[in-house]
Coordinates of C-alpha atoms and ligand atoms in Angstrom, one line a residue:
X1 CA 128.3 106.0 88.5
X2 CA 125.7 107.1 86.3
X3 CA 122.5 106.4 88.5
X4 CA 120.0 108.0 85.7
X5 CA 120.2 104.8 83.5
X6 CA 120.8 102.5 86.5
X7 CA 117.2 101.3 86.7
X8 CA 116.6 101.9 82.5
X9 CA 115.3 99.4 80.5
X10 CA 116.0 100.8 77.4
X11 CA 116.2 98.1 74.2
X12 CA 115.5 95.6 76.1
X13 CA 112.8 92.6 75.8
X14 CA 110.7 91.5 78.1
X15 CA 107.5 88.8 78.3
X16 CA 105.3 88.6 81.1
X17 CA 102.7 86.0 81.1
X18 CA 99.6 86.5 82.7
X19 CA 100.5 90.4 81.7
X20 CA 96.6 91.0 80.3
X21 CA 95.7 92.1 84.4
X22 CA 96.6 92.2 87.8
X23 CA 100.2 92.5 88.7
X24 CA 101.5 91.3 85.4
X25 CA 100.1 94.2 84.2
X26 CA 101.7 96.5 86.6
X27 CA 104.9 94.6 85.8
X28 CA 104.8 95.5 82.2
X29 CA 103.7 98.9 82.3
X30 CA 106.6 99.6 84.7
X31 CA 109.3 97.9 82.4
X32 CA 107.7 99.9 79.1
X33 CA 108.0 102.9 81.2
X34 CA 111.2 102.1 81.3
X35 CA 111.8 101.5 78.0
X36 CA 111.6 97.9 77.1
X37 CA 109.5 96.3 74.5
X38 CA 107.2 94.1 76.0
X39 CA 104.9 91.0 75.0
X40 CA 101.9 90.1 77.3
X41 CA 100.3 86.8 77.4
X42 CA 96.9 85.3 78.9
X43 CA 94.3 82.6 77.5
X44 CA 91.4 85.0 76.7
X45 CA 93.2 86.3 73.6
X46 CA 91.1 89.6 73.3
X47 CA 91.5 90.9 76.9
X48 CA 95.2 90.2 75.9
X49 CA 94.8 92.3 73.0
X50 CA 92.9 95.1 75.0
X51 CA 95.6 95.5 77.9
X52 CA 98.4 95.5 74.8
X53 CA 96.5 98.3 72.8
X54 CA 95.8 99.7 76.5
X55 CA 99.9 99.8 77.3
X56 CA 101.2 101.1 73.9
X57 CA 103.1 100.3 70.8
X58 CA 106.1 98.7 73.0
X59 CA 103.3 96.3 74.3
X60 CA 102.7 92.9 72.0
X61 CA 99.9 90.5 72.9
X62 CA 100.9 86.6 72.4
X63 CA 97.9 84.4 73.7
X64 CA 98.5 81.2 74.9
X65 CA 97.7 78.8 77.7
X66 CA 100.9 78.4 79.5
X67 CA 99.6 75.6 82.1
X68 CA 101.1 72.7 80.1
X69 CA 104.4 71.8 78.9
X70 CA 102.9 72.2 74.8
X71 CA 101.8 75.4 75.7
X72 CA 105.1 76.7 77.4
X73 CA 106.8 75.5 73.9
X74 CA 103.7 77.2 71.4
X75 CA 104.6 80.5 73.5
X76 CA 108.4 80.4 73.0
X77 CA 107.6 79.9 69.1
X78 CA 105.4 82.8 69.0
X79 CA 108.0 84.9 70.6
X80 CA 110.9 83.4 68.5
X81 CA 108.9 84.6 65.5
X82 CA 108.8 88.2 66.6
X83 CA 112.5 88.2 68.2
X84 CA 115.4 86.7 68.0
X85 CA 116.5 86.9 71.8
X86 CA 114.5 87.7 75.1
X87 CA 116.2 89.7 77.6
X88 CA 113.6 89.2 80.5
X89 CA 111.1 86.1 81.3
X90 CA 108.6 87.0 83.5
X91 CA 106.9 84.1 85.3
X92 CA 103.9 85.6 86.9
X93 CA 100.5 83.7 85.7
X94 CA 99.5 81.8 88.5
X95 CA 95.9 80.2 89.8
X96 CA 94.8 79.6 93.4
X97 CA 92.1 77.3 95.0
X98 CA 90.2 77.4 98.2
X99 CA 88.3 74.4 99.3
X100 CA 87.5 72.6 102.8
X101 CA 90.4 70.1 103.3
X102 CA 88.2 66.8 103.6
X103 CA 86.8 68.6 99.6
X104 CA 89.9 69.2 98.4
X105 CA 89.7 67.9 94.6
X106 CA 92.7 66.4 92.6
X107 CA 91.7 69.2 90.1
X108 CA 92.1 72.4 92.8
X109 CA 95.7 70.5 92.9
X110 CA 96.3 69.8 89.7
X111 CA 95.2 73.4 88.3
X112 CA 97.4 75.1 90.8
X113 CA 100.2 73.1 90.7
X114 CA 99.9 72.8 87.0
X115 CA 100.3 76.7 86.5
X116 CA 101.9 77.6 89.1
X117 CA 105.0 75.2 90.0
X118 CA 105.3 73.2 86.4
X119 CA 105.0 76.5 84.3
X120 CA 107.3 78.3 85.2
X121 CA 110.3 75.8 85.2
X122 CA 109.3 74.3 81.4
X123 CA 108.7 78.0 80.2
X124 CA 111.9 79.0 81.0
X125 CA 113.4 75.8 79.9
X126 CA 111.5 76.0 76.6
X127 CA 113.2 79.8 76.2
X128 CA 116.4 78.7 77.5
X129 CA 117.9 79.3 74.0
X130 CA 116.4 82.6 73.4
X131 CA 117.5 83.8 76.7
X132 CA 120.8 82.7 76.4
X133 CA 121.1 85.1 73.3
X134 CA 119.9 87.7 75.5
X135 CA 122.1 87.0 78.5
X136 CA 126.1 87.9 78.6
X137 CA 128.3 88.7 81.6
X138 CA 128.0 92.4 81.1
X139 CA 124.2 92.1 81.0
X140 CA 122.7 89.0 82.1
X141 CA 119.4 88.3 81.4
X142 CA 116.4 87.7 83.6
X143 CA 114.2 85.0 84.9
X144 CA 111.4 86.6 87.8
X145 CA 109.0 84.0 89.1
X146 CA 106.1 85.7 91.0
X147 CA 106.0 83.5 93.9
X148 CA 103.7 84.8 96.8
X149 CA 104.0 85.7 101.1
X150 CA 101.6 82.3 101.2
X151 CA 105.1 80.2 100.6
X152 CA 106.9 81.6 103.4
X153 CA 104.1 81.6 105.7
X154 CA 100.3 80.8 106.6
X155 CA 97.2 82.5 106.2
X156 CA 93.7 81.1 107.2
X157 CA 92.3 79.8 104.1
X158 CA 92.2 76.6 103.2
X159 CA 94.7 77.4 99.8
X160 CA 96.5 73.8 100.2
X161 CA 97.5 73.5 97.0
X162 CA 98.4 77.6 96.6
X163 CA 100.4 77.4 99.4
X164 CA 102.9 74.6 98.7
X165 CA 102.8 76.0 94.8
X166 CA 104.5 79.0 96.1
X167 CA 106.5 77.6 98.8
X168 CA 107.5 75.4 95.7
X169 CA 108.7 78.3 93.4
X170 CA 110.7 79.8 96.5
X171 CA 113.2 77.1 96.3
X172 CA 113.0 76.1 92.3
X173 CA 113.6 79.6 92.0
X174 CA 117.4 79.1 93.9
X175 CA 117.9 75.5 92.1
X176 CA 117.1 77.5 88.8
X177 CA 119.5 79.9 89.4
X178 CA 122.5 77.6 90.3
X179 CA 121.9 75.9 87.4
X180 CA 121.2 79.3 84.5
X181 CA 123.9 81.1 86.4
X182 CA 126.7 80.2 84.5
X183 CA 124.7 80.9 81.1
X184 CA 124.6 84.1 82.2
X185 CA 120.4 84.2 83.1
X186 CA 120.0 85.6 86.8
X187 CA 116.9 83.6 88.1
X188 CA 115.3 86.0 90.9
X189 CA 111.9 85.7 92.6
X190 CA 109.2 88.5 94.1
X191 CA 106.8 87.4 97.2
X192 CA 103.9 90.2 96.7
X193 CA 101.6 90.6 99.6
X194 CA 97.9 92.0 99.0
X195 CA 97.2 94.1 95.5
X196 CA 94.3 94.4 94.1
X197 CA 93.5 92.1 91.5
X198 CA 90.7 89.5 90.3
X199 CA 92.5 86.6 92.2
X200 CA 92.9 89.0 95.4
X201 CA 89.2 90.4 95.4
X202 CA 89.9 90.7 99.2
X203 CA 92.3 93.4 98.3
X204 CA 90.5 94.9 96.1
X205 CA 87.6 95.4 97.2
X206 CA 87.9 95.4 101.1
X207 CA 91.2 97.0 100.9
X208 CA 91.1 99.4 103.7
X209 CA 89.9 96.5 105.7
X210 CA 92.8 94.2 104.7
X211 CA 95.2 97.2 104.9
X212 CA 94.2 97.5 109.1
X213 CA 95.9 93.7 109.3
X214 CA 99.2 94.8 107.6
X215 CA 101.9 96.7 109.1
X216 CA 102.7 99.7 106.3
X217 CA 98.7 100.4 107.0
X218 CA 98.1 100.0 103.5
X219 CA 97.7 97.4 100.8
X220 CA 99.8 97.3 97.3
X221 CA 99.8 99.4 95.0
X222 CA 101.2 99.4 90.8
X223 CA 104.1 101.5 92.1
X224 CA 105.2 98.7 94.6
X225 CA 105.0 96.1 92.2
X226 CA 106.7 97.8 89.2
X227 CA 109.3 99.3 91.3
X228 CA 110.2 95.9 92.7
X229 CA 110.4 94.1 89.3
X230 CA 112.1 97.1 87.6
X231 CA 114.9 96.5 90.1
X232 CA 115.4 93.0 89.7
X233 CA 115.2 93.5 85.9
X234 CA 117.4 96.6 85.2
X235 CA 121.3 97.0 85.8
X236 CA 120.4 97.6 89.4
X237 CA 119.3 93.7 90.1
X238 CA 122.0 92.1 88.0
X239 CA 124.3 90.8 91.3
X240 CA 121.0 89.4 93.2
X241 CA 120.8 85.8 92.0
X242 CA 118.0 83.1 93.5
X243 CA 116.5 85.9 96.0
X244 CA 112.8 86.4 96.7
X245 CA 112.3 89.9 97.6
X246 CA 109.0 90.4 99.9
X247 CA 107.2 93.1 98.9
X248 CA 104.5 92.9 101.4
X249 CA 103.9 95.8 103.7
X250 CA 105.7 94.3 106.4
X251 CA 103.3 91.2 106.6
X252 CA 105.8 88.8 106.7
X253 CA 109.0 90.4 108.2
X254 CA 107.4 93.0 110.5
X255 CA 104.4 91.8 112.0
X256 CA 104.4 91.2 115.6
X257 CA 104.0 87.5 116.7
X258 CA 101.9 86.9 119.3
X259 CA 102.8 85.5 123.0
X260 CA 101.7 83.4 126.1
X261 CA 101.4 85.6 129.0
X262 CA 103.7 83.9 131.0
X263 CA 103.4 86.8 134.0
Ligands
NAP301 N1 97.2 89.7 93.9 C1 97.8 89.4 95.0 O1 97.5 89.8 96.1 C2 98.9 88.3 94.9 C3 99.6 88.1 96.1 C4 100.6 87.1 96.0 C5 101.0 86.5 94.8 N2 100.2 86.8 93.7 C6 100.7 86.1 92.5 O2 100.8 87.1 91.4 C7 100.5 86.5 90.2 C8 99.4 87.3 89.4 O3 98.3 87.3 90.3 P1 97.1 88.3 90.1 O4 96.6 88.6 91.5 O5 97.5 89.5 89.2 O6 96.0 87.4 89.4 P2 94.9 87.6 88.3 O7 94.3 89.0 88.4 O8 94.0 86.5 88.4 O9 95.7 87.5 86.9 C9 96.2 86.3 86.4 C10 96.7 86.5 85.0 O10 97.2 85.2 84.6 C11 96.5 84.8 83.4 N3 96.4 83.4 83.4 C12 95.6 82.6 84.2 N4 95.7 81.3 83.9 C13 96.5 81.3 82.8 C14 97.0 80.2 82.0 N5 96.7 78.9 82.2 N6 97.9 80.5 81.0 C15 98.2 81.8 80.7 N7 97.8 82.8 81.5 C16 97.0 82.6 82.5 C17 95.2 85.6 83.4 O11 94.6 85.8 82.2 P3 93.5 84.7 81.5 O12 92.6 84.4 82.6 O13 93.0 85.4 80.3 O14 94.4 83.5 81.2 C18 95.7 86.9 84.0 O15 96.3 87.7 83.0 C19 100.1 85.0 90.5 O16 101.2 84.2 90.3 C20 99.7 85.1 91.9 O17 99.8 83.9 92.6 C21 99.2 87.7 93.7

């Protein structure tokens, strides 16, 4: 077993939306790292441009909104100008909301469900074809939504519609995969906890507060992220098909309930 390329990326291609910051960022800088080409994609097309520049030659901005389905399809024609397969789709832009339930707008919904839930699923669809190319039983290729800890369990806000978005993705993520299976595209998802990012300004910039409420004592860092979506990416991932791996700190698997003193 040759465990030095096991985890390699090498001349593979990869397109992370939402890659411009935050953990799509980490995402891509992990997979370039490991040798893949990647594209990055965000709205605000000259941030976009910045984080490419920022991450290298193997880093290729494509703006676009991805929140509706005529985005999704304009972002699979830029990409299918530049390549003529794609080996890995990663599904992490996302948007949450936090309002007072009796507030709660249609738009904090809509927004959230919009990117979030709807994205994902036409995104991939509209790169089915592309991905297919890249995908064989050798070497499948790779679907990764970025789902979240908030759709496997509760946190105080008041993130209605953030909650059953990601809760959502959990299980599309597993009805994806039955179906892409047999085309040889492995559809995976990863649950991240707290990193620090402009949507968790909690973790980053009260992180050694938020890090006291998590059980590995600290919150996440680039390393955590990359390492998990390098995994699910590379050779190493191919036989894990409709998972969500939790890479939380132990928030969600190793926190200690708490209990009525019965005595
Ligand atoms: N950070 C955390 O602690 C955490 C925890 C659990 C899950 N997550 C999930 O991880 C993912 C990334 O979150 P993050 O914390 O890195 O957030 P972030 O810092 O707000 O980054 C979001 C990224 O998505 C892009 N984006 C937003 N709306 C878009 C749209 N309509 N079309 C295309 N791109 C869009 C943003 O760029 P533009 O604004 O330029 O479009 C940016 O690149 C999300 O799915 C989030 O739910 C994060």
């Amino acid at each position: 077993m040759d465990t030095t390329t096991l985890f390699r990326l090498d001349g593979r291609i990869a397109l992370v939306t939402g890659g411009s910051r935050g953990i799509g960022k980490m995402i891509a800088a992990g997979f370039i790292a490991q040798g893949a080409r990647v594209y990055i994609s965000s709205r605000k097309a000259d941030i976009c441009e910045e984080a490419a520049k920022e991450l290298g030659p193997n880093c290729i901005a494509l703006p676009q909104d991805v929140s509706t389905v005529a985005g999704c399809k304009a972002l699979a024609a830029q990409l299918a100008e530049h390549e003529e397969r794609l080996d890995i789709l990663v599904n992490n832009a996302g948007a949450a909301w936090g309002v007072p339930f009796e507030e709660f707008s249609e738009v904090g919904w809509d927004k959230v469900m919009d990117l979030n839930v709807k994205s994902p699923f036409f995104l991939t669809q509209a790169l089915h074809g592309l991905l297919k190319v890249g995908g064989s039983a050798a070497r499948p290729a790779k679907v990764i939504n970025i789902t979240s800890i908030d759709g496997q369990r509760l946190n105080p806000w008041e993130t209605y519609s953030y909650h059953a978005s990601k809760s959502a993705l959990i299980y599309l993520t597993k009805r994806m995969a039955a179906r892409l299976v047999r085309d040889h595209v492995n559809v995976t998802s990863i649950a991240p906890g707290a990193f620090p990012s402009d949507m968790n300004k909690a973790a980053r910039d009260h992180g050694e507060a938020i890090a006291r409420g998590i059980p590995a004592g600290r919150i996440g860092v680039d390393e955590d992220m990359a390492g998990a979506a390098i995994y699910l990416a590379s050779r190493a991932g191919d036989y894990v098909i409709g998972e969500t791996i939790t890479v939380d700190g132990g928030l969600v698997h190793a926190a200690l309930g708490t209990s009525i003193d019965a005595g």
